[in-house]
Amino acid sequence: GRMILIMSLAVVAASALGLQIFNYKFDIKDGFIVITSLDEENGSHFYRPEYIVESYSYNEKIALNDSSYYYTYVNDDNNLEYSIEESLNKDSIMYIDNEGYDNYKETYGEYELVVYRDQTSPRIIVYMEKEGTFIAINGHLSMDQIHRIIDSFVIDDSI
């Protein structure tokens, strides 16, 4: 009976997260959440935020591969940083360890945001999709700052 109980709990958790959030499927495996895209189309643009959070400065853009980039920002005062990870590839799978995070969904304008808030620090991770591009914003940020980042996305012509 115990095995069945565990399985059904996993299914409940996955479907609670699942709900088909912006054409991404969220599955829980081994305490990690695996995100896969169900879109037919890959994204075609990377988006650079024109807004930079106060007291942070743009650090660098790192290519993970042809279809994924990180934009990184650092705070000179306290060594904190935040990053914006973007992937064009609909098949990209991102793992998130969901231990110690509260998660919820929020609609912001045309976007559906999946928010992970660390229970022990100000860290927050927000997942969203813009025109087929998968975006993760990660750092010690407020939702207001995240909304301002989202509002300022412009197509990055340098990539």
PDB file of C-alpha atoms in Angstrom:
ATOM      1  CA  GLY A   1       0.000   0.000   0.000  1.00  0.00           C
ATOM      2  CA  ARG A   2       2.850   2.375   0.803  1.00  0.00           C
ATOM      3  CA  MET A   3       4.275   2.314  -2.722  1.00  0.00           C
ATOM      4  CA  ILE A   4       0.892   3.192  -4.241  1.00  0.00           C
ATOM      5  CA  LEU A   5       0.512   6.071  -1.788  1.00  0.00           C
ATOM      6  CA  ILE A   6       3.910   7.492  -2.755  1.00  0.00           C
ATOM      7  CA  MET A   7       3.111   7.164  -6.444  1.00  0.00           C
ATOM      8  CA  SER A   8      -0.222   8.925  -6.102  1.00  0.00           C
ATOM      9  CA  LEU A   9       1.373  11.734  -4.088  1.00  0.00           C
ATOM     10  CA  ALA A  10       3.945  12.220  -6.845  1.00  0.00           C
ATOM     11  CA  VAL A  11       1.168  12.369  -9.419  1.00  0.00           C
ATOM     12  CA  VAL A  12      -0.758  14.907  -7.360  1.00  0.00           C
ATOM     13  CA  ALA A  13       2.350  17.057  -6.974  1.00  0.00           C
ATOM     14  CA  ALA A  14       3.168  16.865 -10.674  1.00  0.00           C
ATOM     15  CA  SER A  15      -0.363  17.688 -11.740  1.00  0.00           C
ATOM     16  CA  ALA A  16      -0.519  20.525  -9.217  1.00  0.00           C
ATOM     17  CA  LEU A  17       2.583  21.945 -10.847  1.00  0.00           C
ATOM     18  CA  GLY A  18       1.704  20.637 -14.271  1.00  0.00           C
ATOM     19  CA  LEU A  19      -1.516  22.316 -15.297  1.00  0.00           C
ATOM     20  CA  GLN A  20       0.313  22.831 -18.575  1.00  0.00           C
ATOM     21  CA  ILE A  21       1.988  26.074 -17.747  1.00  0.00           C
ATOM     22  CA  PHE A  22       2.644  27.996 -20.940  1.00  0.00           C
ATOM     23  CA  ASN A  23       3.201  24.842 -22.964  1.00  0.00           C
ATOM     24  CA  TYR A  24       5.862  23.534 -20.637  1.00  0.00           C
ATOM     25  CA  LYS A  25       5.417  20.314 -18.781  1.00  0.00           C
ATOM     26  CA  PHE A  26       6.682  20.151 -15.207  1.00  0.00           C
ATOM     27  CA  ASP A  27       7.567  16.713 -13.852  1.00  0.00           C
ATOM     28  CA  ILE A  28       9.061  15.864 -10.507  1.00  0.00           C
ATOM     29  CA  LYS A  29      11.910  13.349 -10.557  1.00  0.00           C
ATOM     30  CA  ASP A  30      14.124  12.610  -7.592  1.00  0.00           C
ATOM     31  CA  GLY A  31      13.288  15.889  -5.893  1.00  0.00           C
ATOM     32  CA  PHE A  32      14.031  17.812  -9.058  1.00  0.00           C
ATOM     33  CA  ILE A  33      11.516  19.393 -11.341  1.00  0.00           C
ATOM     34  CA  VAL A  34      12.088  18.624 -14.998  1.00  0.00           C
ATOM     35  CA  ILE A  35      10.700  21.152 -17.437  1.00  0.00           C
ATOM     36  CA  THR A  36      10.119  20.186 -21.047  1.00  0.00           C
ATOM     37  CA  SER A  37       8.484  22.263 -23.728  1.00  0.00           C
ATOM     38  CA  LEU A  38       5.495  21.031 -25.682  1.00  0.00           C
ATOM     39  CA  ASP A  39       5.658  23.779 -28.280  1.00  0.00           C
ATOM     40  CA  GLU A  40       6.079  22.851 -31.921  1.00  0.00           C
ATOM     41  CA  GLU A  41       8.122  25.960 -32.601  1.00  0.00           C
ATOM     42  CA  ASN A  42      11.438  26.892 -31.077  1.00  0.00           C
ATOM     43  CA  GLY A  43      11.892  30.483 -29.972  1.00  0.00           C
ATOM     44  CA  SER A  44      13.564  32.747 -32.506  1.00  0.00           C
ATOM     45  CA  HIS A  45      14.933  35.587 -30.345  1.00  0.00           C
ATOM     46  CA  PHE A  46      16.887  36.213 -27.194  1.00  0.00           C
ATOM     47  CA  TYR A  47      15.630  39.138 -25.118  1.00  0.00           C
ATOM     48  CA  ARG A  48      17.911  41.620 -23.395  1.00  0.00           C
ATOM     49  CA  PRO A  49      16.343  43.567 -20.528  1.00  0.00           C
ATOM     50  CA  GLU A  50      16.903  47.312 -20.832  1.00  0.00           C
ATOM     51  CA  TYR A  51      16.147  47.680 -17.137  1.00  0.00           C
ATOM     52  CA  ILE A  52      18.989  46.796 -14.768  1.00  0.00           C
ATOM     53  CA  VAL A  53      18.118  46.487 -11.088  1.00  0.00           C
ATOM     54  CA  GLU A  54      19.381  49.392  -8.993  1.00  0.00           C
ATOM     55  CA  SER A  55      22.929  48.996  -7.626  1.00  0.00           C
ATOM     56  CA  TYR A  56      23.629  46.153 -10.068  1.00  0.00           C
ATOM     57  CA  SER A  57      25.664  46.350 -13.229  1.00  0.00           C
ATOM     58  CA  TYR A  58      25.672  44.205 -16.333  1.00  0.00           C
ATOM     59  CA  ASN A  59      28.423  41.605 -16.104  1.00  0.00           C
ATOM     60  CA  GLU A  60      28.466  39.331 -19.119  1.00  0.00           C
ATOM     61  CA  LYS A  61      26.516  37.188 -21.515  1.00  0.00           C
ATOM     62  CA  ILE A  62      27.491  33.538 -21.485  1.00  0.00           C
ATOM     63  CA  ALA A  63      26.601  31.107 -24.257  1.00  0.00           C
ATOM     64  CA  LEU A  64      25.706  27.703 -22.845  1.00  0.00           C
ATOM     65  CA  ASN A  65      25.257  26.428 -26.396  1.00  0.00           C
ATOM     66  CA  ASP A  66      23.749  27.654 -29.674  1.00  0.00           C
ATOM     67  CA  SER A  67      20.315  27.951 -28.211  1.00  0.00           C
ATOM     68  CA  SER A  68      20.921  29.043 -24.607  1.00  0.00           C
ATOM     69  CA  TYR A  69      22.396  32.189 -23.102  1.00  0.00           C
ATOM     70  CA  TYR A  70      22.833  33.589 -19.616  1.00  0.00           C
ATOM     71  CA  TYR A  71      22.825  37.322 -18.944  1.00  0.00           C
ATOM     72  CA  THR A  72      24.534  38.000 -15.617  1.00  0.00           C
ATOM     73  CA  TYR A  73      24.470  41.069 -13.371  1.00  0.00           C
ATOM     74  CA  VAL A  74      26.522  41.782 -10.268  1.00  0.00           C
ATOM     75  CA  ASN A  75      26.076  44.026  -7.280  1.00  0.00           C
ATOM     76  CA  ASP A  76      29.373  45.645  -6.309  1.00  0.00           C
ATOM     77  CA  ASP A  77      28.196  46.382  -2.766  1.00  0.00           C
ATOM     78  CA  ASN A  78      27.482  42.889  -1.555  1.00  0.00           C
ATOM     79  CA  ASN A  79      28.675  40.371  -4.140  1.00  0.00           C
ATOM     80  CA  LEU A  80      25.118  39.343  -4.951  1.00  0.00           C
ATOM     81  CA  GLU A  81      24.252  38.600  -8.539  1.00  0.00           C
ATOM     82  CA  TYR A  82      21.236  37.806 -10.591  1.00  0.00           C
ATOM     83  CA  SER A  83      20.967  36.005 -13.872  1.00  0.00           C
ATOM     84  CA  ILE A  84      18.545  35.682 -16.736  1.00  0.00           C
ATOM     85  CA  GLU A  85      18.783  32.368 -18.524  1.00  0.00           C
ATOM     86  CA  GLU A  86      17.160  32.049 -21.930  1.00  0.00           C
ATOM     87  CA  SER A  87      16.689  29.081 -24.193  1.00  0.00           C
ATOM     88  CA  LEU A  88      15.291  28.936 -27.715  1.00  0.00           C
ATOM     89  CA  ASN A  89      15.213  25.194 -27.877  1.00  0.00           C
ATOM     90  CA  LYS A  90      11.797  23.786 -27.164  1.00  0.00           C
ATOM     91  CA  ASP A  91      13.418  20.544 -26.060  1.00  0.00           C
ATOM     92  CA  SER A  92      15.614  22.107 -23.442  1.00  0.00           C
ATOM     93  CA  ILE A  93      15.122  20.437 -20.122  1.00  0.00           C
ATOM     94  CA  MET A  94      15.837  22.453 -17.014  1.00  0.00           C
ATOM     95  CA  TYR A  95      16.216  20.872 -13.631  1.00  0.00           C
ATOM     96  CA  ILE A  96      15.157  22.745 -10.548  1.00  0.00           C
ATOM     97  CA  ASP A  97      15.607  21.386  -7.104  1.00  0.00           C
ATOM     98  CA  ASN A  98      12.299  22.240  -5.479  1.00  0.00           C
ATOM     99  CA  GLU A  99      13.424  21.470  -1.924  1.00  0.00           C
ATOM    100  CA  GLY A 100      12.956  24.462   0.330  1.00  0.00           C
ATOM    101  CA  TYR A 101      11.014  26.564  -2.170  1.00  0.00           C
ATOM    102  CA  ASP A 102       7.417  27.700  -2.165  1.00  0.00           C
ATOM    103  CA  ASN A 103       6.009  27.841  -5.652  1.00  0.00           C
ATOM    104  CA  TYR A 104       2.980  29.462  -7.190  1.00  0.00           C
ATOM    105  CA  LYS A 105       1.750  30.839 -10.472  1.00  0.00           C
ATOM    106  CA  GLU A 106       1.069  34.456 -11.215  1.00  0.00           C
ATOM    107  CA  THR A 107      -0.396  36.096 -14.285  1.00  0.00           C
ATOM    108  CA  TYR A 108       1.445  39.255 -15.215  1.00  0.00           C
ATOM    109  CA  GLY A 109       0.109  41.013 -18.300  1.00  0.00           C
ATOM    110  CA  GLU A 110       0.229  38.494 -21.125  1.00  0.00           C
ATOM    111  CA  TYR A 111       2.641  36.242 -19.242  1.00  0.00           C
ATOM    112  CA  GLU A 112       2.092  33.348 -16.946  1.00  0.00           C
ATOM    113  CA  LEU A 113       4.872  33.316 -14.393  1.00  0.00           C
ATOM    114  CA  VAL A 114       5.934  30.305 -12.367  1.00  0.00           C
ATOM    115  CA  VAL A 115       7.504  31.619  -9.182  1.00  0.00           C
ATOM    116  CA  TYR A 116       9.833  29.739  -6.845  1.00  0.00           C
ATOM    117  CA  ARG A 117      10.575  31.600  -3.633  1.00  0.00           C
ATOM    118  CA  ASP A 118      13.302  30.315  -1.326  1.00  0.00           C
ATOM    119  CA  GLN A 119      11.937  29.705   2.173  1.00  0.00           C
ATOM    120  CA  THR A 120      15.186  30.732   3.876  1.00  0.00           C
ATOM    121  CA  SER A 121      16.553  33.621   1.790  1.00  0.00           C
ATOM    122  CA  PRO A 122      15.340  36.411  -0.522  1.00  0.00           C
ATOM    123  CA  ARG A 123      16.222  34.293  -3.556  1.00  0.00           C
ATOM    124  CA  ILE A 124      13.502  33.981  -6.151  1.00  0.00           C
ATOM    125  CA  ILE A 125      13.362  32.177  -9.473  1.00  0.00           C
ATOM    126  CA  VAL A 126      10.729  33.119 -12.035  1.00  0.00           C
ATOM    127  CA  TYR A 127      10.047  31.070 -15.168  1.00  0.00           C
ATOM    128  CA  MET A 128       8.200  32.443 -18.162  1.00  0.00           C
ATOM    129  CA  GLU A 129       7.930  32.161 -21.906  1.00  0.00           C
ATOM    130  CA  LYS A 130       8.099  35.010 -24.419  1.00  0.00           C
ATOM    131  CA  GLU A 131       7.329  34.182 -28.066  1.00  0.00           C
ATOM    132  CA  GLY A 132       8.598  30.635 -27.656  1.00  0.00           C
ATOM    133  CA  THR A 133      11.750  31.654 -25.760  1.00  0.00           C
ATOM    134  CA  PHE A 134      11.998  30.117 -22.311  1.00  0.00           C
ATOM    135  CA  ILE A 135      13.257  32.590 -19.702  1.00  0.00           C
ATOM    136  CA  ALA A 136      14.350  32.031 -16.101  1.00  0.00           C
ATOM    137  CA  ILE A 137      15.133  35.026 -13.867  1.00  0.00           C
ATOM    138  CA  ASN A 138      17.078  34.052 -10.776  1.00  0.00           C
ATOM    139  CA  GLY A 139      18.394  36.133  -7.874  1.00  0.00           C
ATOM    140  CA  HIS A 140      17.703  38.064  -4.687  1.00  0.00           C
ATOM    141  CA  LEU A 141      15.012  40.174  -6.344  1.00  0.00           C
ATOM    142  CA  SER A 142      11.564  41.481  -5.495  1.00  0.00           C
ATOM    143  CA  MET A 143       8.574  40.707  -7.709  1.00  0.00           C
ATOM    144  CA  ASP A 144       8.446  44.399  -8.559  1.00  0.00           C
ATOM    145  CA  GLN A 145      12.011  44.260  -9.874  1.00  0.00           C
ATOM    146  CA  ILE A 146      11.198  41.109 -11.814  1.00  0.00           C
ATOM    147  CA  HIS A 147       8.147  42.767 -13.368  1.00  0.00           C
ATOM    148  CA  ARG A 148      10.326  45.700 -14.417  1.00  0.00           C
ATOM    149  CA  ILE A 149      12.861  43.316 -15.985  1.00  0.00           C
ATOM    150  CA  ILE A 150      10.062  41.561 -17.890  1.00  0.00           C
ATOM    151  CA  ASP A 151       8.598  44.868 -19.077  1.00  0.00           C
ATOM    152  CA  SER A 152      11.969  45.953 -20.442  1.00  0.00           C
ATOM    153  CA  PHE A 153      12.792  42.932 -22.635  1.00  0.00           C
ATOM    154  CA  VAL A 154      13.869  43.891 -26.164  1.00  0.00           C
ATOM    155  CA  ILE A 155      15.111  41.614 -28.908  1.00  0.00           C
ATOM    156  CA  ASP A 156      18.873  41.178 -28.580  1.00  0.00           C
ATOM    157  CA  ASP A 157      20.240  41.859 -32.051  1.00  0.00           C
ATOM    158  CA  SER A 158      23.796  41.097 -31.007  1.00  0.00           C
ATOM    159  CA  ILE A 159      23.173  37.344 -30.961  1.00  0.00           C
TER     160      ILE A 159
END
